[in-house]
Short mmCIF file of C-alpha atoms and ligand atoms in Angstrom, two decimals:
data_model
loop_
_atom_site.label_atom_id
_atom_site.label_comp_id
_atom_site.label_asym_id
_atom_site.label_seq_id
_atom_site.Cartn_x
_atom_site.Cartn_y
_atom_site.Cartn_z
CA UNK A 1465 5.47 25.55 -86.70
CA UNK A 1466 7.01 27.08 -89.71
CA UNK A 1467 3.51 28.16 -92.27
CA UNK A 1468 3.85 28.32 -95.58
CA UNK A 1469 0.82 29.43 -97.88
CA UNK A 1470 0.80 28.79 -101.76
CA UNK A 1471 -0.89 30.35 -104.27
CA UNK A 1472 -3.53 27.21 -105.42
CA UNK A 1473 -3.33 23.86 -104.62
CA UNK A 1474 -0.81 23.04 -107.80
CA UNK A 1475 2.15 24.84 -106.56
CA UNK A 1476 1.52 23.40 -102.73
CA UNK A 1477 1.40 20.33 -104.14
CA UNK A 1478 4.76 20.57 -106.39
CA UNK A 1479 6.66 22.28 -103.33
CA UNK A 1480 5.70 19.36 -101.34
CA UNK A 1481 7.22 16.88 -104.20
CA UNK A 1482 10.70 18.77 -104.11
CA UNK A 1483 10.82 17.96 -100.72
CA UNK A 1484 10.16 14.70 -100.99
CA UNK A 1485 12.59 14.19 -103.82
CA UNK A 1486 15.18 15.95 -101.85
CA UNK A 1487 15.36 14.20 -98.94
CA UNK A 1488 15.49 10.18 -101.00
CA UNK A 1489 17.94 11.84 -103.59
CA UNK A 1490 19.65 12.79 -99.96
CA UNK A 1491 18.89 10.25 -97.96
CA UNK A 1492 17.28 6.84 -100.38
CA UNK A 1493 17.01 5.11 -97.95
CA UNK A 1494 14.32 7.07 -96.47
CA UNK A 1495 11.27 6.31 -94.32
CA UNK A 1496 8.13 8.03 -95.39
CA UNK A 1497 4.44 7.69 -94.27
CA UNK A 1498 2.26 8.86 -96.64
CA UNK A 1499 -1.81 9.66 -96.34
CA UNK A 1500 -4.65 8.57 -98.31
CA UNK A 1501 -7.14 11.05 -99.29
CA UNK A 1502 -7.86 13.96 -101.96
CA UNK A 1503 -5.45 16.04 -100.65
CA UNK A 1504 -2.33 14.18 -101.46
CA UNK A 1505 -3.45 13.09 -104.76
CA UNK A 1506 -2.23 15.54 -106.63
CA UNK A 1507 1.50 15.47 -105.05
CA UNK A 1508 1.68 11.72 -105.36
CA UNK A 1509 1.18 11.91 -109.33
CA UNK A 1510 3.25 14.72 -109.83
CA UNK A 1511 6.15 13.11 -107.57
CA UNK A 1512 5.56 9.95 -109.76
CA UNK A 1513 6.06 12.89 -113.00
CA UNK A 1514 9.05 13.91 -111.05
CA UNK A 1515 11.18 10.30 -109.82
CA UNK A 1516 10.12 9.38 -113.61
CA UNK A 1517 11.58 12.61 -115.25
CA UNK A 1518 14.79 12.54 -112.98
CA UNK A 1519 14.97 9.07 -112.84
CA UNK A 1520 14.72 9.08 -108.49
CA UNK A 1521 15.84 5.95 -107.12
CA UNK A 1522 12.57 5.33 -105.27
CA UNK A 1523 14.26 1.14 -104.26
CA UNK A 1524 15.69 1.95 -100.87
CA UNK A 1525 12.86 4.28 -99.81
CA UNK A 1526 10.82 2.24 -96.91
CA UNK A 1527 6.88 3.48 -96.80
CA UNK A 1528 4.34 3.42 -94.38
CA UNK A 1529 0.25 3.71 -95.03
CA UNK A 1530 -0.87 6.27 -92.55
CA UNK A 1531 -4.64 4.38 -92.12
CA UNK A 1532 -6.81 2.33 -92.89
CA UNK A 1533 -10.48 1.55 -92.27
CA UNK A 1534 -10.93 -0.83 -91.06
CA UNK A 1535 -13.68 -3.81 -92.88
CA UNK A 1536 -12.88 -2.51 -95.89
CA UNK A 1537 -10.80 -4.66 -98.26
CA UNK A 1538 -7.99 -3.38 -100.45
CA UNK A 1539 -9.03 -3.75 -103.96
CA UNK A 1540 -12.22 -1.04 -102.59
CA UNK A 1541 -11.42 1.68 -104.22
CA UNK A 1542 -12.16 4.01 -101.02
CA UNK A 1543 -9.64 1.79 -98.82
CA UNK A 1544 -6.28 3.11 -97.89
CA UNK A 1545 -4.56 0.26 -99.80
CA UNK A 1546 -5.69 0.92 -103.04
CA UNK A 1547 -4.72 4.77 -102.96
CA UNK A 1548 -1.42 4.00 -102.12
CA UNK A 1549 -1.07 1.60 -104.51
CA UNK A 1550 -2.67 3.18 -107.46
CA UNK A 1551 -1.45 6.52 -107.04
CA UNK A 1552 2.37 5.54 -105.56
CA UNK A 1553 3.52 1.76 -105.31
CA UNK A 1554 2.56 0.65 -108.44
CA UNK A 1555 3.90 3.24 -110.67
CA UNK A 1556 7.11 3.63 -108.60
CA UNK A 1557 6.98 -0.28 -108.78
CA UNK A 1558 7.95 -0.17 -104.85
CA UNK A 1559 9.23 -3.68 -103.96
CA UNK A 1560 6.53 -5.53 -101.28
CA UNK A 1561 9.32 -5.58 -98.80
CA UNK A 1562 9.35 -1.49 -98.63
CA UNK A 1563 5.93 -1.40 -97.87
CA UNK A 1564 3.97 -1.23 -94.48
CA UNK A 1565 0.47 -0.44 -94.90
CA UNK A 1566 -2.91 -1.65 -92.34
CA UNK A 1567 -4.50 -5.11 -93.39
CA UNK A 1568 -8.01 -3.61 -92.26
CA UNK A 1569 -9.36 -6.68 -93.02
CA UNK A 1570 -6.90 -8.69 -90.61
CA UNK A 1571 -8.83 -10.93 -87.67
CA UNK A 1572 -6.04 -9.91 -85.36
CA UNK A 1573 -6.13 -5.86 -85.35
CA UNK A 1574 -4.14 -5.02 -82.50
CA UNK A 1575 -1.19 -7.67 -84.14
CA UNK A 1576 -1.37 -5.04 -86.77
CA UNK A 1577 -0.67 -2.69 -84.39
CA UNK A 1578 2.23 -4.31 -83.31
CA UNK A 1579 3.16 -5.15 -86.68
CA UNK A 1580 3.37 -1.32 -87.68
CA UNK A 1581 4.86 -0.28 -84.20
CA UNK A 1582 7.80 -2.65 -84.96
CA UNK A 1583 8.28 -1.95 -88.19
CA UNK A 1584 8.55 1.57 -87.77
CA UNK A 1585 11.33 1.02 -85.26
CA UNK A 1586 12.97 -1.62 -87.15
CA UNK A 1587 13.34 1.26 -89.74
CA UNK A 1588 15.03 3.65 -87.40
CA UNK A 1589 11.51 5.65 -87.07
CA UNK A 1590 9.84 8.13 -90.07
CA UNK A 1591 11.51 10.58 -91.65
CA UNK A 1592 8.92 12.25 -93.19
CA UNK A 1593 5.52 12.03 -92.31
CA UNK A 1594 2.95 13.83 -94.74
CA UNK A 1595 -0.77 14.11 -93.04
CA UNK A 1596 -3.74 15.56 -94.34
CA UNK A 1597 -5.91 16.75 -91.94
CA UNK A 1598 -9.28 16.14 -91.42
CA UNK A 1599 -12.90 17.95 -91.30
CA UNK A 1600 -12.60 17.42 -87.17
CA UNK A 1601 -9.69 18.25 -86.96
CA UNK A 1602 -8.27 14.26 -87.15
CA UNK A 1603 -5.01 14.03 -88.29
CA UNK A 1604 -4.70 9.95 -90.30
CA UNK A 1605 -7.73 8.60 -87.75
CA UNK A 1606 -6.04 10.10 -84.64
CA UNK A 1607 -9.72 11.28 -84.32
CA UNK A 1608 -10.73 14.36 -81.16
CA UNK A 1609 -9.71 12.62 -77.93
CA UNK A 1610 -7.01 10.65 -78.85
CA UNK A 1611 -4.44 10.46 -76.63
CA UNK A 1612 -1.30 11.84 -77.82
CA UNK A 1613 0.76 9.21 -75.98
CA UNK A 1614 -0.71 6.40 -78.29
CA UNK A 1615 1.44 4.48 -80.78
CA UNK A 1616 -0.89 2.56 -83.51
CA UNK A 1617 -4.01 1.91 -82.49
CA UNK A 1618 -7.96 0.92 -83.68
CA UNK A 1619 -10.51 3.53 -82.96
CA UNK A 1620 -13.91 3.90 -83.08
CA UNK A 1621 -14.46 6.91 -85.75
CA UNK A 1622 -15.45 9.88 -85.26
CA UNK A 1623 -19.64 11.09 -87.36
CA UNK A 1624 -17.85 13.92 -89.06
CA UNK A 1625 -15.25 11.13 -90.78
CA UNK A 1626 -17.58 8.58 -91.22
CA UNK A 1627 -19.80 10.58 -93.25
CA UNK A 1628 -17.60 13.02 -95.12
CA UNK A 1629 -15.70 9.52 -95.76
CA UNK A 1630 -18.45 8.49 -97.81
CA UNK A 1631 -16.72 10.69 -100.45
CA UNK A 1632 -13.94 8.33 -100.88
CA UNK A 1633 -16.66 5.18 -101.95
CA UNK A 1634 -18.52 4.48 -105.56
CA UNK A 1635 -21.69 3.56 -103.00
CA UNK A 1636 -22.89 4.49 -99.38
CA UNK A 1637 -20.31 2.69 -97.55
CA UNK A 1638 -20.26 0.78 -93.56
CA UNK A 1639 -17.41 2.58 -91.48
CA UNK A 1640 -17.16 2.75 -88.14
CA UNK A 1641 -13.84 2.00 -87.28
CA UNK A 1642 -10.44 2.80 -88.51
CA UNK A 1643 -6.79 1.66 -87.69
CA UNK A 1644 -3.71 4.10 -87.57
CA UNK A 1645 -0.22 5.38 -87.14
CA UNK A 1646 -0.82 7.49 -84.42
CA UNK A 1647 0.34 10.74 -82.45
CA UNK A 1648 3.07 9.65 -80.95
CA UNK A 1649 4.34 8.38 -84.24
CA UNK A 1650 4.28 11.51 -85.82
CA UNK A 1651 5.74 13.99 -82.91
CA UNK A 1652 8.60 10.95 -82.87
CA UNK A 1653 8.86 12.22 -86.85
CA UNK A 1654 12.28 13.63 -87.86
CA UNK A 1655 9.96 16.26 -90.93
CA UNK A 1656 6.25 16.34 -90.42
CA UNK A 1657 3.90 18.16 -92.99
CA UNK A 1658 0.25 18.90 -92.81
CA UNK A 1659 -1.24 19.87 -96.30
CA UNK A 1660 -4.55 21.05 -96.83
CA UNK A 1661 -6.30 23.01 -99.75
CA UNK A 1662 -9.56 24.64 -100.32
CA UNK A 1663 -12.01 26.46 -98.75
CA UNK A 1664 -13.69 23.84 -96.57
CA UNK A 1665 -10.68 23.12 -94.80
CA UNK A 1666 -10.02 26.76 -93.92
CA UNK A 1667 -12.15 26.94 -90.58
CA UNK A 1668 -10.27 23.51 -89.26
CA UNK A 1669 -6.74 25.68 -90.06
CA UNK A 1670 -7.84 27.91 -88.07
CA UNK A 1671 -8.52 26.59 -85.06
CA UNK A 1672 -5.71 23.98 -85.73
CA UNK A 1673 -3.23 27.03 -85.27
CA UNK A 1674 -5.03 29.63 -82.97
CA UNK A 1675 -6.85 27.16 -80.45
CA UNK A 1676 -5.11 26.17 -77.70
CA UNK A 1677 -3.02 22.98 -78.48
CA UNK A 1678 -5.92 20.03 -76.86
CA UNK A 1679 -6.23 15.92 -77.79
CA UNK A 1680 -9.60 17.51 -78.52
CA UNK A 1681 -8.17 18.67 -81.94
CA UNK A 1682 -5.88 16.73 -82.82
CA UNK A 1683 -4.25 18.54 -85.51
CA UNK A 1684 -2.98 21.44 -83.07
CA UNK A 1685 -0.67 18.52 -81.58
CA UNK A 1686 1.46 19.10 -84.47
CA UNK A 1687 2.09 22.72 -83.26
CA UNK A 1688 4.39 20.55 -80.43
CA UNK A 1689 6.94 18.77 -83.62
CA UNK A 1690 9.87 20.99 -83.24
CA UNK A 1691 10.25 20.52 -87.30
CA UNK A 1692 6.58 20.50 -88.79
CA UNK A 1693 5.10 23.13 -91.37
CA UNK A 1694 2.15 23.67 -92.35
CA UNK A 1695 1.56 23.69 -96.16
CA UNK A 1696 -1.69 25.09 -97.25
CA UNK A 1697 -3.16 26.95 -100.25
CA UNK A 1698 -4.90 30.63 -100.26
CA UNK A 1699 -8.33 29.36 -99.65
CA UNK A 1700 -7.48 26.75 -96.44
CA UNK A 1701 -5.64 29.66 -95.05
CA UNK A 1702 -8.58 32.61 -95.42
CA UNK A 1703 -9.56 32.68 -92.20
CA UNK A 1704 -6.28 32.23 -89.91
CA UNK A 1705 -5.12 35.33 -88.42
CA UNK A 1706 -8.65 37.02 -89.25
CA UNK A 1707 -10.85 38.16 -86.89
C1 GLP B 598 -9.31 10.71 -93.90
C2 GLP B 598 -8.09 10.29 -93.56
C3 GLP B 598 -6.60 11.38 -93.65
C4 GLP B 598 -6.69 11.69 -94.62
C5 GLP B 598 -7.95 13.26 -93.67
C6 GLP B 598 -7.98 14.08 -94.71
O1 GLP B 598 -10.77 10.72 -93.22
N1 GLP B 598 -8.20 8.96 -92.29
O2 GLP B 598 -6.06 10.19 -93.32
O3 GLP B 598 -5.46 12.50 -94.18
O4 GLP B 598 -8.85 12.62 -93.67
O5 GLP B 598 -8.75 13.37 -95.86
P1 GLP B 598 -8.77 14.24 -97.50
O6 GLP B 598 -7.60 14.82 -98.09
O7 GLP B 598 -9.38 13.59 -98.55
O8 GLP B 598 -9.64 15.69 -96.99
#
């Protein structure tokens, strides 16, 4: 796994944007999976700016949203849907038919997973999967203990995830389950970028890179990928390689 350490969050985000833009320029019908969360926020802002400034055509790109909270409606600012639409899809005017997001309010969640898996297969697989890392080492909502053989699935969220997740909501919110693209999709993606910034991620980055690869630490599974890069700032890298 490649490791790229950047001076700060800004330079890390610029590099991620360059890679996404380059992919779309060389492959205008690229298939891209994006995460929500704090980490990709600047990437999204800079990507939209670059797309506008350089007139990069995103109209043929197919987008997938990595995960969603179950029971949280799309108009809630803490939802993945809200994040994706407000930060990427609305500013880039992406057509609804090119967007695949989980509906966390759906009655039939197994069907949501099936639809997502079929859509990824129909798109020809994911070209670029951008993911963040949770404080407990989760990727998307692939929590510790999740099999790397799972495609999309519904999961009971870890206590760390439900408590850290409060940061996305204006008021205290009951979070219990999540729906997520699986690690098997990640392992089958043509390119994976794991992004992390800030001192709070230093400990989990160290574990991800130095502990034994295990489904108890889902981020470590990314090390098995044939074309993955860890892109982190100096703060997130500050414990990695140090004893
Ligand atoms: C969240 C999301 C993930 C996200 C990760 C890190 O709970 N389920 O998709 O990548 O945790 O989030 P953040 O970027 O806010 O630190």
